[in-house]
Every structure is written in structure tokens, then in C-alpha cells.
mmCIF file of C-alpha atoms in Angstrom:
data_model
loop_
_atom_site.group_PDB
_atom_site.id
_atom_site.type_symbol
_atom_site.label_atom_id
_atom_site.label_comp_id
_atom_site.label_asym_id
_atom_site.label_seq_id
_atom_site.Cartn_x
_atom_site.Cartn_y
_atom_site.Cartn_z
ATOM 1 C CA MET V 208 21.448 -10.987 9.580
ATOM 2 C CA LEU V 209 22.417 -7.479 8.592
ATOM 3 C CA GLU V 210 26.069 -6.404 8.860
ATOM 4 C CA ALA V 211 26.423 -3.503 11.299
ATOM 5 C CA TYR V 212 28.107 -1.197 8.749
ATOM 6 C CA LEU V 213 24.946 -1.360 6.577
ATOM 7 C CA LYS V 214 22.534 -0.423 9.253
ATOM 8 C CA ASP V 215 22.515 3.336 8.867
ATOM 9 C CA ALA V 216 22.245 3.176 5.133
ATOM 10 C CA LEU V 217 19.300 0.812 5.410
ATOM 11 C CA VAL V 218 17.649 3.050 7.951
ATOM 12 C CA ALA V 219 17.974 5.924 5.503
ATOM 13 C CA ARG V 220 16.478 3.897 2.610
ATOM 14 C CA LEU V 221 13.554 2.605 4.726
ATOM 15 C CA THR V 222 12.828 6.144 5.806
ATOM 16 C CA ALA V 223 12.801 7.398 2.233
ATOM 17 C CA LEU V 224 10.469 4.580 1.253
ATOM 18 C CA ALA V 225 8.110 5.341 4.102
ATOM 19 C CA ASP V 226 8.184 9.105 3.601
ATOM 20 C CA ASP V 227 7.243 8.785 -0.102
ATOM 21 C CA GLU V 228 4.206 6.723 0.982
ATOM 22 C CA VAL V 229 3.125 8.932 3.816
ATOM 23 C CA ILE V 230 3.317 12.183 1.839
ATOM 24 C CA LEU V 231 1.583 10.659 -1.235
ATOM 25 C CA ALA V 232 -1.156 9.275 1.085
ATOM 26 C CA GLN V 233 -1.719 12.744 2.508
ATOM 27 C CA ARG V 234 -2.031 14.256 -0.983
ATOM 28 C CA LEU V 235 -4.439 11.427 -2.091
ATOM 29 C CA SER V 236 -6.615 11.881 0.966
ATOM 30 C CA GLU V 237 -7.113 15.526 0.104
ATOM 31 C CA TRP V 238 -9.429 14.185 -2.667
ATOM 32 C CA VAL V 239 -11.673 12.263 -0.334
ATOM 33 C CA GLY V 240 -15.099 13.756 -0.670
ATOM 34 C CA HIS V 241 -14.072 15.742 -3.796
ATOM 35 C CA ALA V 242 -13.206 13.167 -6.394
ATOM 36 C CA PRO V 243 -14.980 13.529 -9.790
ATOM 37 C CA ILE V 244 -17.160 10.432 -9.329
ATOM 38 C CA LEU V 245 -18.136 8.354 -6.322
ATOM 39 C CA GLU V 246 -16.215 5.281 -7.478
ATOM 40 C CA GLU V 247 -13.011 7.319 -7.696
ATOM 41 C CA ASP V 248 -13.593 8.845 -4.292
ATOM 42 C CA ILE V 249 -13.657 5.277 -2.988
ATOM 43 C CA ALA V 250 -10.660 4.219 -5.054
ATOM 44 C CA ILE V 251 -8.568 7.199 -3.912
ATOM 45 C CA ALA V 252 -9.387 6.503 -0.215
ATOM 46 C CA ASN V 253 -8.277 2.907 -0.841
ATOM 47 C CA LEU V 254 -5.017 4.039 -2.434
ATOM 48 C CA ALA V 255 -4.285 6.399 0.488
ATOM 49 C CA GLN V 256 -4.977 3.643 2.996
ATOM 50 C CA ASP V 257 -2.772 1.184 1.163
ATOM 51 C CA GLU V 258 0.141 3.673 1.007
ATOM 52 C CA LEU V 259 -0.216 4.325 4.733
ATOM 53 C CA GLY V 260 -0.148 0.572 5.417
ATOM 54 C CA HIS V 261 3.024 0.311 3.374
ATOM 55 C CA ALA V 262 4.619 3.166 5.250
ATOM 56 C CA LYS V 263 3.875 1.338 8.406
ATOM 57 C CA ILE V 264 5.612 -1.748 7.192
ATOM 58 C CA TRP V 265 8.770 0.185 6.197
ATOM 59 C CA LEU V 266 8.826 2.065 9.495
ATOM 60 C CA GLU V 267 8.486 -1.072 11.460
ATOM 61 C CA LEU V 268 11.455 -2.575 9.686
ATOM 62 C CA ARG V 269 13.313 0.609 10.634
ATOM 63 C CA GLN V 270 12.139 0.224 14.227
ATOM 64 C CA GLU V 271 13.765 -3.129 14.386
ATOM 65 C CA LEU V 272 17.080 -1.625 13.361
ATOM 66 C CA ASP V 273 17.202 1.582 15.440
ATOM 67 C CA GLY V 274 14.195 1.489 17.729
ATOM 68 C CA ALA V 275 12.647 4.633 16.298
ATOM 69 C CA ASP V 276 8.906 4.946 16.935
ATOM 70 C CA PRO V 277 6.942 5.103 13.671
ATOM 71 C CA ASP V 278 4.354 7.552 14.977
ATOM 72 C CA ARG V 279 6.940 9.991 16.266
ATOM 73 C CA LEU V 280 8.735 9.845 12.910
ATOM 74 C CA VAL V 281 5.591 10.698 11.023
ATOM 75 C CA TYR V 282 4.060 13.238 13.317
ATOM 76 C CA PHE V 283 6.916 15.012 14.913
ATOM 77 C CA ARG V 284 9.694 15.294 12.423
ATOM 78 C CA ASP V 285 10.320 18.654 10.831
ATOM 79 C CA PRO V 286 10.118 19.164 7.047
ATOM 80 C CA LEU V 287 13.856 19.160 6.457
ATOM 81 C CA GLU V 288 14.138 15.738 8.025
ATOM 82 C CA PHE V 289 11.698 14.195 5.561
ATOM 83 C CA GLN V 290 13.293 12.045 2.852
ATOM 84 C CA ASN V 291 10.427 11.961 0.315
ATOM 85 C CA ALA V 292 10.881 12.824 -3.345
ATOM 86 C CA VAL V 293 9.530 16.177 -4.456
ATOM 87 C CA LEU V 294 7.149 14.327 -6.865
ATOM 88 C CA VAL V 295 4.870 13.269 -4.045
ATOM 89 C CA GLU V 296 4.755 16.573 -2.162
ATOM 90 C CA LEU V 297 3.551 18.799 -5.016
ATOM 91 C CA PRO V 298 0.012 20.039 -4.436
ATOM 92 C CA LYS V 299 -2.750 17.747 -5.693
ATOM 93 C CA GLY V 300 -3.637 19.885 -8.672
ATOM 94 C CA ASP V 301 -6.499 18.678 -10.941
ATOM 95 C CA TRP V 302 -7.527 15.094 -11.511
ATOM 96 C CA ALA V 303 -5.142 14.638 -14.466
ATOM 97 C CA PHE V 304 -2.264 15.899 -12.307
ATOM 98 C CA THR V 305 -3.179 13.437 -9.546
ATOM 99 C CA MET V 306 -3.523 10.429 -11.829
ATOM 100 C CA VAL V 307 -0.391 11.154 -13.891
ATOM 101 C CA ARG V 308 1.612 11.510 -10.691
ATOM 102 C CA GLN V 309 0.145 8.304 -9.305
ATOM 103 C CA TYR V 310 1.002 6.435 -12.460
ATOM 104 C CA LEU V 311 4.615 7.760 -12.542
ATOM 105 C CA PHE V 312 5.008 6.738 -8.931
ATOM 106 C CA ASP V 313 3.258 3.362 -9.229
ATOM 107 C CA ALA V 314 5.395 2.298 -12.194
ATOM 108 C CA TYR V 315 8.550 3.166 -10.210
ATOM 109 C CA GLU V 316 7.369 1.386 -7.079
ATOM 110 C CA ASN V 317 6.349 -1.755 -8.887
ATOM 111 C CA LEU V 318 9.781 -1.989 -10.506
ATOM 112 C CA TRP V 319 11.650 -1.293 -7.283
ATOM 113 C CA LEU V 320 9.582 -3.807 -5.316
ATOM 114 C CA LYS V 321 10.008 -6.539 -7.940
ATOM 115 C CA GLU V 322 13.716 -6.275 -7.593
ATOM 116 C CA ALA V 323 13.560 -5.947 -3.820
ATOM 117 C CA THR V 324 11.811 -9.282 -3.390
ATOM 118 C CA GLN V 325 15.279 -10.706 -4.167
ATOM 119 C CA SER V 326 16.878 -8.746 -1.296
ATOM 120 C CA ALA V 327 19.640 -10.471 0.718
ATOM 121 C CA TYR V 328 17.928 -9.096 3.835
ATOM 122 C CA PRO V 329 14.954 -11.431 4.310
ATOM 123 C CA PRO V 330 12.679 -8.961 6.234
ATOM 124 C CA LEU V 331 13.006 -6.520 3.297
ATOM 125 C CA ALA V 332 12.359 -9.278 0.720
ATOM 126 C CA GLU V 333 9.199 -10.381 2.504
ATOM 127 C CA ALA V 334 7.936 -6.880 2.992
ATOM 128 C CA ALA V 335 8.476 -6.179 -0.687
ATOM 129 C CA ALA V 336 6.634 -9.267 -1.697
ATOM 130 C CA ARG V 337 3.657 -8.346 0.544
ATOM 131 C CA ILE V 338 3.456 -4.770 -0.749
ATOM 132 C CA LEU V 339 3.871 -5.719 -4.384
ATOM 133 C CA LYS V 340 0.699 -7.756 -4.271
ATOM 134 C CA GLU V 341 -1.281 -4.588 -3.539
ATOM 135 C CA GLU V 342 0.708 -2.270 -5.719
ATOM 136 C CA ARG V 343 -0.219 -4.235 -8.802
ATOM 137 C CA PHE V 344 -3.775 -2.913 -8.396
ATOM 138 C CA HIS V 345 -2.529 0.632 -8.019
ATOM 139 C CA LEU V 346 -0.533 0.470 -11.269
ATOM 140 C CA ARG V 347 -3.426 -1.110 -13.207
ATOM 141 C CA HIS V 348 -5.763 1.659 -11.987
ATOM 142 C CA SER V 349 -3.483 4.644 -12.665
ATOM 143 C CA ALA V 350 -2.223 3.336 -16.003
ATOM 144 C CA LEU V 351 -5.814 3.002 -17.182
ATOM 145 C CA TRP V 352 -6.572 6.579 -16.048
ATOM 146 C CA VAL V 353 -3.503 7.925 -17.948
ATOM 147 C CA GLU V 354 -4.827 6.134 -21.054
ATOM 148 C CA ARG V 355 -8.342 7.481 -20.575
ATOM 149 C CA LEU V 356 -7.199 11.017 -19.987
ATOM 150 C CA GLY V 357 -4.640 10.960 -22.791
ATOM 151 C CA GLN V 358 -7.052 9.665 -25.364
ATOM 152 C CA GLY V 359 -10.261 11.186 -23.948
ATOM 153 C CA THR V 360 -11.337 14.668 -24.960
ATOM 154 C CA GLU V 361 -9.188 17.476 -26.182
ATOM 155 C CA GLU V 362 -9.418 19.013 -22.700
ATOM 156 C CA SER V 363 -8.479 15.848 -20.797
ATOM 157 C CA HIS V 364 -5.549 15.346 -23.152
ATOM 158 C CA ARG V 365 -4.376 18.922 -22.733
ATOM 159 C CA ARG V 366 -4.488 18.585 -18.928
ATOM 160 C CA ALA V 367 -2.743 15.228 -18.842
ATOM 161 C CA GLN V 368 -0.011 16.541 -21.114
ATOM 162 C CA ALA V 369 0.419 19.659 -18.973
ATOM 163 C CA ALA V 370 0.666 17.474 -15.818
ATOM 164 C CA LEU V 371 3.245 15.342 -17.512
ATOM 165 C CA GLU V 372 5.408 18.356 -18.469
ATOM 166 C CA THR V 373 5.601 19.326 -14.784
ATOM 167 C CA LEU V 374 5.893 15.891 -13.250
ATOM 168 C CA PHE V 375 8.133 13.911 -15.518
ATOM 169 C CA PRO V 376 11.489 15.466 -14.482
ATOM 170 C CA TYR V 377 10.548 15.109 -10.802
ATOM 171 C CA ALA V 378 9.831 11.403 -11.345
ATOM 172 C CA ARG V 379 13.452 10.947 -12.308
ATOM 173 C CA GLN V 380 14.513 12.038 -8.852
ATOM 174 C CA LEU V 381 13.169 8.656 -7.616
ATOM 175 C CA PHE V 382 16.281 7.113 -9.108
ATOM 176 C CA GLN V 383 18.823 9.245 -7.366
ATOM 177 C CA PRO V 384 20.736 7.038 -4.959
ATOM 178 C CA LEU V 385 20.977 8.009 -1.251
ATOM 179 C CA PRO V 386 24.380 9.124 -0.010
ATOM 180 C CA GLU V 387 25.470 5.789 1.590
ATOM 181 C CA GLU V 388 23.410 3.532 -0.594
ATOM 182 C CA GLU V 389 26.153 2.004 -2.683
ATOM 183 C CA ALA V 390 27.263 -0.380 0.127
ATOM 184 C CA LEU V 391 23.684 -1.608 0.466
ATOM 185 C CA VAL V 392 23.439 -2.267 -3.263
ATOM 186 C CA GLU V 393 26.804 -4.141 -3.275
ATOM 187 C CA ALA V 394 25.552 -6.323 -0.395
ATOM 188 C CA GLY V 395 22.459 -7.207 -2.349
ATOM 189 C CA VAL V 396 20.171 -5.593 0.238
ATOM 190 C CA VAL V 397 18.441 -3.114 -2.100
ATOM 191 C CA PRO V 398 18.184 -2.693 -5.873
ATOM 192 C CA ALA V 399 20.505 -0.131 -7.497
ATOM 193 C CA PRO V 400 18.237 2.883 -8.186
ATOM 194 C CA LYS V 401 20.179 4.064 -11.190
ATOM 195 C CA ALA V 402 19.985 0.570 -12.838
ATOM 196 C CA LEU V 403 16.168 0.830 -12.730
ATOM 197 C CA GLU V 404 15.993 4.164 -14.460
ATOM 198 C CA GLY V 405 16.533 2.769 -17.962
ATOM 199 C CA PRO V 406 13.826 0.061 -17.698
ATOM 200 C CA TYR V 407 11.580 2.611 -16.062
ATOM 201 C CA LEU V 408 11.900 5.208 -18.822
ATOM 202 C CA GLU V 409 11.312 2.536 -21.437
ATOM 203 C CA GLU V 410 8.190 1.144 -19.829
ATOM 204 C CA VAL V 411 6.664 4.514 -18.958
ATOM 205 C CA THR V 412 7.427 6.162 -22.247
ATOM 206 C CA ALA V 413 5.843 3.286 -24.122
ATOM 207 C CA HIS V 414 2.632 3.540 -22.067
ATOM 208 C CA LEU V 415 2.467 7.310 -22.245
ATOM 209 C CA GLU V 416 2.943 7.261 -26.044
ATOM 210 C CA ARG V 417 0.265 4.600 -26.409
ATOM 211 C CA SER V 418 -1.984 7.011 -24.512
ATOM 212 C CA GLY V 419 -1.237 9.779 -26.930
ATOM 213 C CA LEU V 420 1.140 11.686 -24.512
ATOM 214 C CA THR V 421 4.640 12.815 -25.011
ATOM 215 C CA PRO V 422 7.190 12.771 -22.180
ATOM 216 C CA PRO V 423 9.125 16.093 -22.078
ATOM 217 C CA LYS V 424 12.857 16.208 -22.635
ATOM 218 C CA GLY V 425 15.023 17.785 -19.988
ATOM 219 C CA GLY V 426 13.638 19.745 -17.115
ATOM 220 C CA TYR V 427 14.940 20.143 -13.548
ATOM 221 C CA VAL V 428 15.712 16.958 -11.638
ATOM 222 C CA PRO V 429 16.283 17.428 -7.906
ATOM 223 C CA LYS V 430 19.725 16.119 -6.963
ATOM 224 C CA SER V 431 18.895 14.630 -3.528
ATOM 225 C CA ARG V 432 16.084 13.837 -1.194
ATOM 226 C CA GLN V 433 17.167 16.711 1.001
ATOM 227 C CA GLU V 434 15.577 19.065 -1.498
ATOM 228 C CA HIS V 435 12.008 20.113 -0.876
ATOM 229 C CA THR V 436 9.531 22.656 -2.061
ATOM 230 C CA GLU V 437 7.585 25.051 0.151
ATOM 231 C CA TYR V 438 4.573 22.807 -0.279
ATOM 232 C CA LEU V 439 5.960 20.227 2.132
ATOM 233 C CA TRP V 440 5.800 22.742 4.957
ATOM 234 C CA SER V 441 1.988 23.385 4.581
ATOM 235 C CA LEU V 442 1.300 19.751 3.956
ATOM 236 C CA LEU V 443 3.064 18.736 7.263
ATOM 237 C CA ALA V 444 1.539 21.586 9.194
ATOM 238 C CA GLU V 445 -1.866 20.160 8.373
ATOM 239 C CA MET V 446 -0.963 16.445 8.619
ATOM 240 C CA GLN V 447 0.808 16.763 11.995
ATOM 241 C CA SER V 448 -1.488 19.341 13.582
ATOM 242 C CA VAL V 449 -3.613 16.978 15.639
ATOM 243 C CA ALA V 450 -0.636 14.955 16.979
ATOM 244 C CA ARG V 451 1.320 18.160 17.828
ATOM 245 C CA TRP V 452 -1.785 19.644 19.484
ATOM 246 C CA ASP V 453 -1.919 16.627 21.905
ATOM 247 C CA PRO V 454 1.440 14.804 21.800
ATOM 248 C CA GLU V 455 0.531 12.666 24.802
ATOM 249 C CA ALA V 456 -2.596 11.141 23.327
ATOM 250 C CA LYS V 457 -2.537 7.296 22.985
ATOM 251 C CA ALA V 458 -3.717 7.376 19.429
ATOM 252 C CA TRP V 459 -4.541 10.044 16.902
ATOM 253 C CA MET O 194 -5.642 -28.215 25.047
ATOM 254 C CA VAL O 195 -4.465 -25.988 22.303
ATOM 255 C CA GLU O 196 -7.486 -27.208 20.273
ATOM 256 C CA ARG O 197 -9.734 -25.198 22.643
ATOM 257 C CA TYR O 198 -7.938 -22.002 21.621
ATOM 258 C CA TRP O 199 -8.185 -22.819 17.937
ATOM 259 C CA GLU O 200 -11.925 -23.299 18.477
ATOM 260 C CA ALA O 201 -12.110 -19.944 20.217
ATOM 261 C CA LEU O 202 -10.400 -18.244 17.341
ATOM 262 C CA ARG O 203 -13.134 -19.546 15.048
ATOM 263 C CA GLY O 204 -15.377 -17.129 16.857
ATOM 264 C CA VAL O 205 -13.362 -14.164 15.701
ATOM 265 C CA LYS O 206 -14.957 -12.862 12.572
ATOM 266 C CA ASP O 207 -13.454 -10.665 9.929
ATOM 267 C CA PRO O 208 -15.171 -7.392 10.812
ATOM 268 C CA GLU O 209 -15.535 -6.350 7.192
ATOM 269 C CA ILE O 210 -16.819 -9.764 6.014
ATOM 270 C CA PRO O 211 -18.709 -11.103 9.005
ATOM 271 C CA VAL O 212 -19.515 -14.527 7.458
ATOM 272 C CA LEU O 213 -15.869 -15.530 7.666
ATOM 273 C CA ASP O 214 -13.683 -16.153 10.670
ATOM 274 C CA ILE O 215 -9.889 -15.564 10.828
ATOM 275 C CA VAL O 216 -9.078 -19.291 10.902
ATOM 276 C CA GLU O 217 -10.787 -20.103 7.660
ATOM 277 C CA MET O 218 -9.354 -16.926 6.165
ATOM 278 C CA GLY O 219 -5.917 -18.474 6.677
ATOM 279 C CA MET O 220 -4.815 -15.605 8.922
ATOM 280 C CA VAL O 221 -3.827 -17.711 11.962
ATOM 281 C CA LEU O 222 -0.415 -19.384 11.482
ATOM 282 C CA SER O 223 0.056 -20.926 14.911
ATOM 283 C CA VAL O 224 -1.243 -21.175 18.428
ATOM 284 C CA GLU O 225 1.259 -22.151 21.118
ATOM 285 C CA GLU O 226 0.418 -22.845 24.657
ATOM 286 C CA GLU O 227 2.735 -22.625 27.699
ATOM 287 C CA GLY O 228 0.834 -23.221 30.915
ATOM 288 C CA GLU O 229 -1.895 -20.604 30.859
ATOM 289 C CA ARG O 230 -0.023 -18.352 28.422
ATOM 290 C CA VAL O 231 -1.041 -18.421 24.790
ATOM 291 C CA ARG O 232 0.867 -17.059 21.872
ATOM 292 C CA VAL O 233 -0.992 -16.523 18.585
ATOM 293 C CA THR O 234 0.935 -15.824 15.396
ATOM 294 C CA PHE O 235 -1.278 -14.264 12.727
ATOM 295 C CA ARG O 236 -0.720 -12.462 9.475
ATOM 296 C CA PRO O 237 -2.813 -9.513 8.327
ATOM 297 C CA THR O 238 -4.549 -9.675 4.982
ATOM 298 C CA PHE O 239 -4.112 -6.249 3.397
ATOM 299 C CA SER O 240 -1.426 -4.075 4.953
ATOM 300 C CA GLY O 241 -3.511 -0.971 5.340
ATOM 301 C CA CYS O 242 -6.506 -2.877 6.687
ATOM 302 C CA PRO O 243 -8.187 -0.584 9.253
ATOM 303 C CA ALA O 244 -9.771 -3.642 10.950
ATOM 304 C CA LEU O 245 -6.392 -4.918 12.186
ATOM 305 C CA ARG O 246 -6.505 -3.291 15.600
ATOM 306 C CA LEU O 247 -10.075 -4.580 16.197
ATOM 307 C CA ILE O 248 -9.013 -8.125 15.119
ATOM 308 C CA ARG O 249 -6.143 -8.104 17.629
ATOM 309 C CA GLU O 250 -8.468 -7.092 20.418
ATOM 310 C CA GLU O 251 -11.026 -9.741 19.391
ATOM 311 C CA ILE O 252 -8.288 -12.394 19.409
ATOM 312 C CA GLN O 253 -7.288 -11.325 22.883
ATOM 313 C CA LYS O 254 -10.873 -11.420 24.209
ATOM 314 C CA ALA O 255 -11.647 -14.760 22.582
ATOM 315 C CA LEU O 256 -8.635 -16.462 24.079
ATOM 316 C CA GLU O 257 -9.213 -14.994 27.524
ATOM 317 C CA ALA O 258 -12.797 -16.266 27.422
ATOM 318 C CA ALA O 259 -11.335 -19.704 26.587
ATOM 319 C CA GLY O 260 -9.251 -19.651 29.714
ATOM 320 C CA ALA O 261 -5.943 -18.068 28.725
ATOM 321 C CA LYS O 262 -4.437 -15.949 31.479
ATOM 322 C CA ALA O 263 -1.929 -14.170 29.253
ATOM 323 C CA VAL O 264 -2.266 -13.658 25.591
ATOM 324 C CA GLU O 265 0.471 -12.586 23.144
ATOM 325 C CA VAL O 266 -0.567 -11.712 19.585
ATOM 326 C CA VAL O 267 2.339 -11.703 17.189
ATOM 327 C CA GLU O 268 2.053 -10.306 13.718
ATOM 328 C CA ALA O 269 3.921 -12.441 11.185
ATOM 329 C CA ARG O 270 5.719 -10.998 8.174
ATOM 330 C CA THR O 271 4.774 -13.905 5.901
ATOM 331 C CA PRO O 272 2.551 -12.320 3.264
ATOM 332 C CA TRP O 273 -1.031 -13.496 3.337
ATOM 333 C CA THR O 274 -2.512 -14.952 0.169
ATOM 334 C CA THR O 275 -6.043 -15.757 -0.864
ATOM 335 C CA GLU O 276 -4.720 -19.251 -1.619
ATOM 336 C CA ALA O 277 -4.724 -19.786 2.165
ATOM 337 C CA MET O 278 -8.559 -19.452 2.277
ATOM 338 C CA ALA O 279 -10.343 -22.609 3.000
ATOM 339 C CA ALA O 280 -12.686 -23.986 0.205
ATOM 340 C CA GLU O 281 -15.690 -23.586 2.550
ATOM 341 C CA ALA O 282 -14.737 -19.991 3.182
ATOM 342 C CA LYS O 283 -14.849 -19.330 -0.590
ATOM 343 C CA GLU O 284 -18.275 -20.969 -0.760
ATOM 344 C CA LYS O 285 -19.528 -18.844 2.158
ATOM 345 C CA LEU O 286 -18.385 -15.683 0.360
ATOM 346 C CA ARG O 287 -20.262 -16.728 -2.751
ATOM 347 C CA ALA O 288 -23.411 -17.339 -0.787
ATOM 348 C CA TYR O 289 -22.998 -13.982 0.862
ATOM 349 C CA GLY O 290 -22.899 -12.305 -2.571
ATOM 350 C CA ILE O 291 -19.175 -11.685 -2.819
ATOM 351 C CA ALA O 292 -17.379 -13.371 -5.698
ATOM 352 C CA PRO O 293 -14.584 -15.439 -4.089
ATOM 353 C CA PRO O 294 -10.980 -14.836 -5.136
ATOM 354 C CA LEU O 295 -9.926 -16.721 -8.255
ATOM 355 C CA PRO O 296 -6.906 -19.067 -7.930
ATOM 356 C CA LEU O 297 -3.701 -16.982 -8.385
ATOM 357 C CA PRO O 298 -2.768 -18.325 -11.807
ATOM 358 C CA MET O 299 -6.123 -16.882 -13.046
ATOM 359 C CA ALA O 300 -5.857 -13.705 -11.035
ATOM 360 C CA SER O 301 -5.804 -11.395 -14.037
ATOM 361 C CA GLY O 302 -9.168 -12.628 -15.198
ATOM 362 C CA ASP O 303 -12.663 -11.633 -14.010
ATOM 363 C CA PRO O 304 -14.640 -13.822 -11.564
ATOM 364 C CA PRO O 305 -18.106 -15.110 -12.502
ATOM 365 C CA CYS O 306 -21.174 -13.389 -11.094
ATOM 366 C CA PRO O 307 -21.918 -14.865 -7.612
ATOM 367 C CA ARG O 308 -25.726 -14.619 -8.252
ATOM 368 C CA CYS O 309 -26.152 -16.171 -11.695
ATOM 369 C CA GLY O 310 -22.744 -17.553 -12.445
ATOM 370 C CA SER O 311 -22.345 -15.731 -15.775
ATOM 371 C CA GLN O 312 -18.865 -14.978 -17.032
ATOM 372 C CA GLU O 313 -20.109 -11.783 -18.716
ATOM 373 C CA VAL O 314 -19.070 -9.307 -16.103
ATOM 374 C CA ALA O 315 -17.565 -5.807 -16.273
ATOM 375 C CA LEU O 316 -15.091 -4.309 -13.847
ATOM 376 C CA LYS O 317 -16.500 -1.073 -12.471
ATOM 377 C CA ASN O 318 -13.773 -0.232 -10.103
ATOM 378 C CA ALA O 319 -10.602 -2.089 -8.981
ATOM 379 C CA PHE O 320 -11.171 -0.622 -5.529
ATOM 380 C CA GLY O 321 -14.288 -1.425 -3.552
ATOM 381 C CA ALA O 322 -15.806 -0.472 -0.207
ATOM 382 C CA THR O 323 -12.861 -2.210 1.509
ATOM 383 C CA LEU O 324 -9.228 -2.746 0.548
ATOM 384 C CA CYS O 325 -9.762 -6.436 -0.228
ATOM 385 C CA LYS O 326 -12.577 -6.081 -2.824
ATOM 386 C CA SER O 327 -13.236 -4.827 -6.357
ATOM 387 C CA LEU O 328 -16.570 -3.719 -7.801
ATOM 388 C CA TYR O 329 -18.197 -5.562 -10.746
ATOM 389 C CA GLN O 330 -21.432 -5.511 -12.626
ATOM 390 C CA CYS O 331 -22.871 -8.703 -14.171
ATOM 391 C CA GLN O 332 -23.895 -8.125 -17.845
ATOM 392 C CA ALA O 333 -26.346 -11.077 -17.804
ATOM 393 C CA CYS O 334 -28.426 -10.430 -14.716
ATOM 394 C CA GLY O 335 -27.506 -6.778 -13.962
ATOM 395 C CA GLU O 336 -26.386 -7.491 -10.434
ATOM 396 C CA VAL O 337 -23.682 -5.183 -9.102
ATOM 397 C CA PHE O 338 -21.347 -7.236 -6.924
ATOM 398 C CA GLU O 339 -18.115 -7.134 -5.006
ATOM 399 C CA ALA O 340 -15.291 -9.572 -5.737
ATOM 400 C CA PHE O 341 -12.548 -10.495 -3.384
ATOM 401 C CA LYS O 342 -9.141 -9.578 -4.911
ATOM 402 C CA ALA O 343 -6.880 -12.469 -5.561
ATOM 403 C CA VAL O 344 -3.536 -11.764 -3.919
#
């Protein structure tokens, strides 16, 4: 069982996990019907669907702790209450931008989930094990695309490198701990985000370099998940429009 | 009596792979009976599976048709794995044209073509028409086929 003093901190982490997935899923689904080839259209719809499924798992774990309704959290919270990283809210950009972002996020998520399967809080450990099975496929797919774009044509390389210049610093925000997270880490409930950053940079840098790409040095790293860009506002306006238009509907 | 409800659940097909039922998929963990109340514990396959709501409704209907007055469908957290699929279920998949999931220790490899059995296959897309499948093409007979992901 979870000690009472850890509850709020775990609610915050579960919300951050879910928000990353929900916002990324929304950006991915913007490609449906527009991806460069039919197979990718299908793949990206699959990715979006998986991320939404994962968000649902995290929010249901939260619901067990504080009773919050997952649908209300997703469709009726205001932008400043969202706890997603800036990385996932940036506009979808071109295909290289989308795939480089997906790779940077997938590599982080796989690492985090692998550690989280050892969580001292069994529901979290089980959820992580379940999600990890599906995330393996995401990482394989996006890693391959990074390689293909990085080593493809001069133009694909240029676009992938440009995407990386923008995205790489934002990826590092994923390792910023939440305000009350230390107690959770000490209790063995969640992995220490900072401890994952080193292995992440090593793994990602090696793959990027194999793909002919160079991770930029420096750049602005948002300090907390309270920071957002203006893009989140328009994303949510669209994502939440149907639910807010008819808040009493049984399903959207 | 609980046997009757297990039998009823064999009538609930996976809406995305209609040759398989949820029992042989390994999705049903337990069926408990208390008077005319029935409680089914099941685990979803893929977490974003859009068929989930439909499957819950089908379970409800099937058990009511078998005589249950009240049905409770509980979603278990235990992760589902393709290792829970019955051997006959894998054979049915193959006959239906879908390459069955490989055993987990071999999961990083490619499945043989369900039509000609050739090992010479090429992955076209890790993501297929549904979350649970990938798309392959056989290099020997040319058949394009779906393969169930091993998870």
C-alpha cells in the first residue's frame, strides 16, 4: 500500500505521465490522412491510439488515489494545469520533426518504464510492464526513421538535423524532477529522473551519430513542467472543443 | 454451473479477429458465480484497443443470455501476453492468413509466411491495420500478410 504522504506526489507524477501521452497523441493524430505514405498514415494512427491507451492507464491509477475522473482531466482542464513537457506540445512540423521528436520521446519512455517495472508500488510496476511491451515497437519504428532520414538524401538529412537542433534541449526537460518527487524516489515508487539522464544521453547520442546526425550542445531547457508555449493553447482549444461544446454527453 | 458461463464466453469473438474468441485468446482470467450474479475478470490485450468497449458489452450480453441476472466485468491489471494464447488459437490464426505470434524468446525475429511457410519475409510496417498486428511481405510467394505481434 502507498503511504499517505506520498499520495500527492504520485498523483502529480501520474498526471505528468498521462499529459505527455495525451498531448503527443493529439500531435500525432494531426498527421492522420496526411502522412507521406499510406503505411505511415496507419502507423501514426496506431502510435496515437497506443499513447491514448497509456494515458488512460495512468489516469486510472490516479483515479484510484484521488477519485479524479480521467475524461474531465483531459477535456476540461485549462492549459496552465497541464503537466506535459514542452517537447510534445510543439507543432507537428514536417515529417522529420515528427519522427525525431517521437524517437527522443520513445527512448526516454522506454528507459523510464524499464526502471518503473521495479516500482515498490505494485499497480505502477504492473502498468509499466504492460505499457513497455507496446513501447518497444514505437522505439524500433522511430529509431529506424531517424536512421533513414539522417542517412537518406541531403534534404532529409538537413531536415532531420534542423529538427534535432530545435528538439534536443527540450528533450532534456523530461528529466527535470517534479517538485515533490524526491520522496517518491526515496520510497522506491518511481525512478529518479535525473539518474536516467546520463544513460539517455549516451544511448540517444550513439544512435543519432550512427545516423549521421549531431546532437546540439546547450540550448534552452525548460525548468519545470509548469512552463508551456503558446502552442498548447491552440492544441487544447481544438482537442477539447467537442467535449466543452456538450459537457453533459455520455461519450465524446 | 460456472462451466455454462465459460461456454457462453466462448461465443464472444475478438471483433478485430473474428476467428478467435476471448477465452482462447487468454483474455478471461476468472469467472465467479454467486447465486445468479456473475463476475468476470478479464484483461485487455493492447491498452489502446478500440474494441474494448464492444468486448465488455458482448461479455455482458453473452452471460445474460446464459442466465446471469447481474454481470460484473472487472478489468484486471495483469498484463496480457501472447503466451496465453491457446495452441489451437494460433493454428486458427494461421489458417485465417495471419502469422501467429512467435514465442516470446524469439519475438525479435520474423514469423514465417502463413501461406507458404517460407522464412524469407520482409517487414513492411511494424504497425498494421490494428494495434496487435504488423505488416509483412513474403519474398518467396509474394503474399502480403499480417503478423500478430508477440508481446
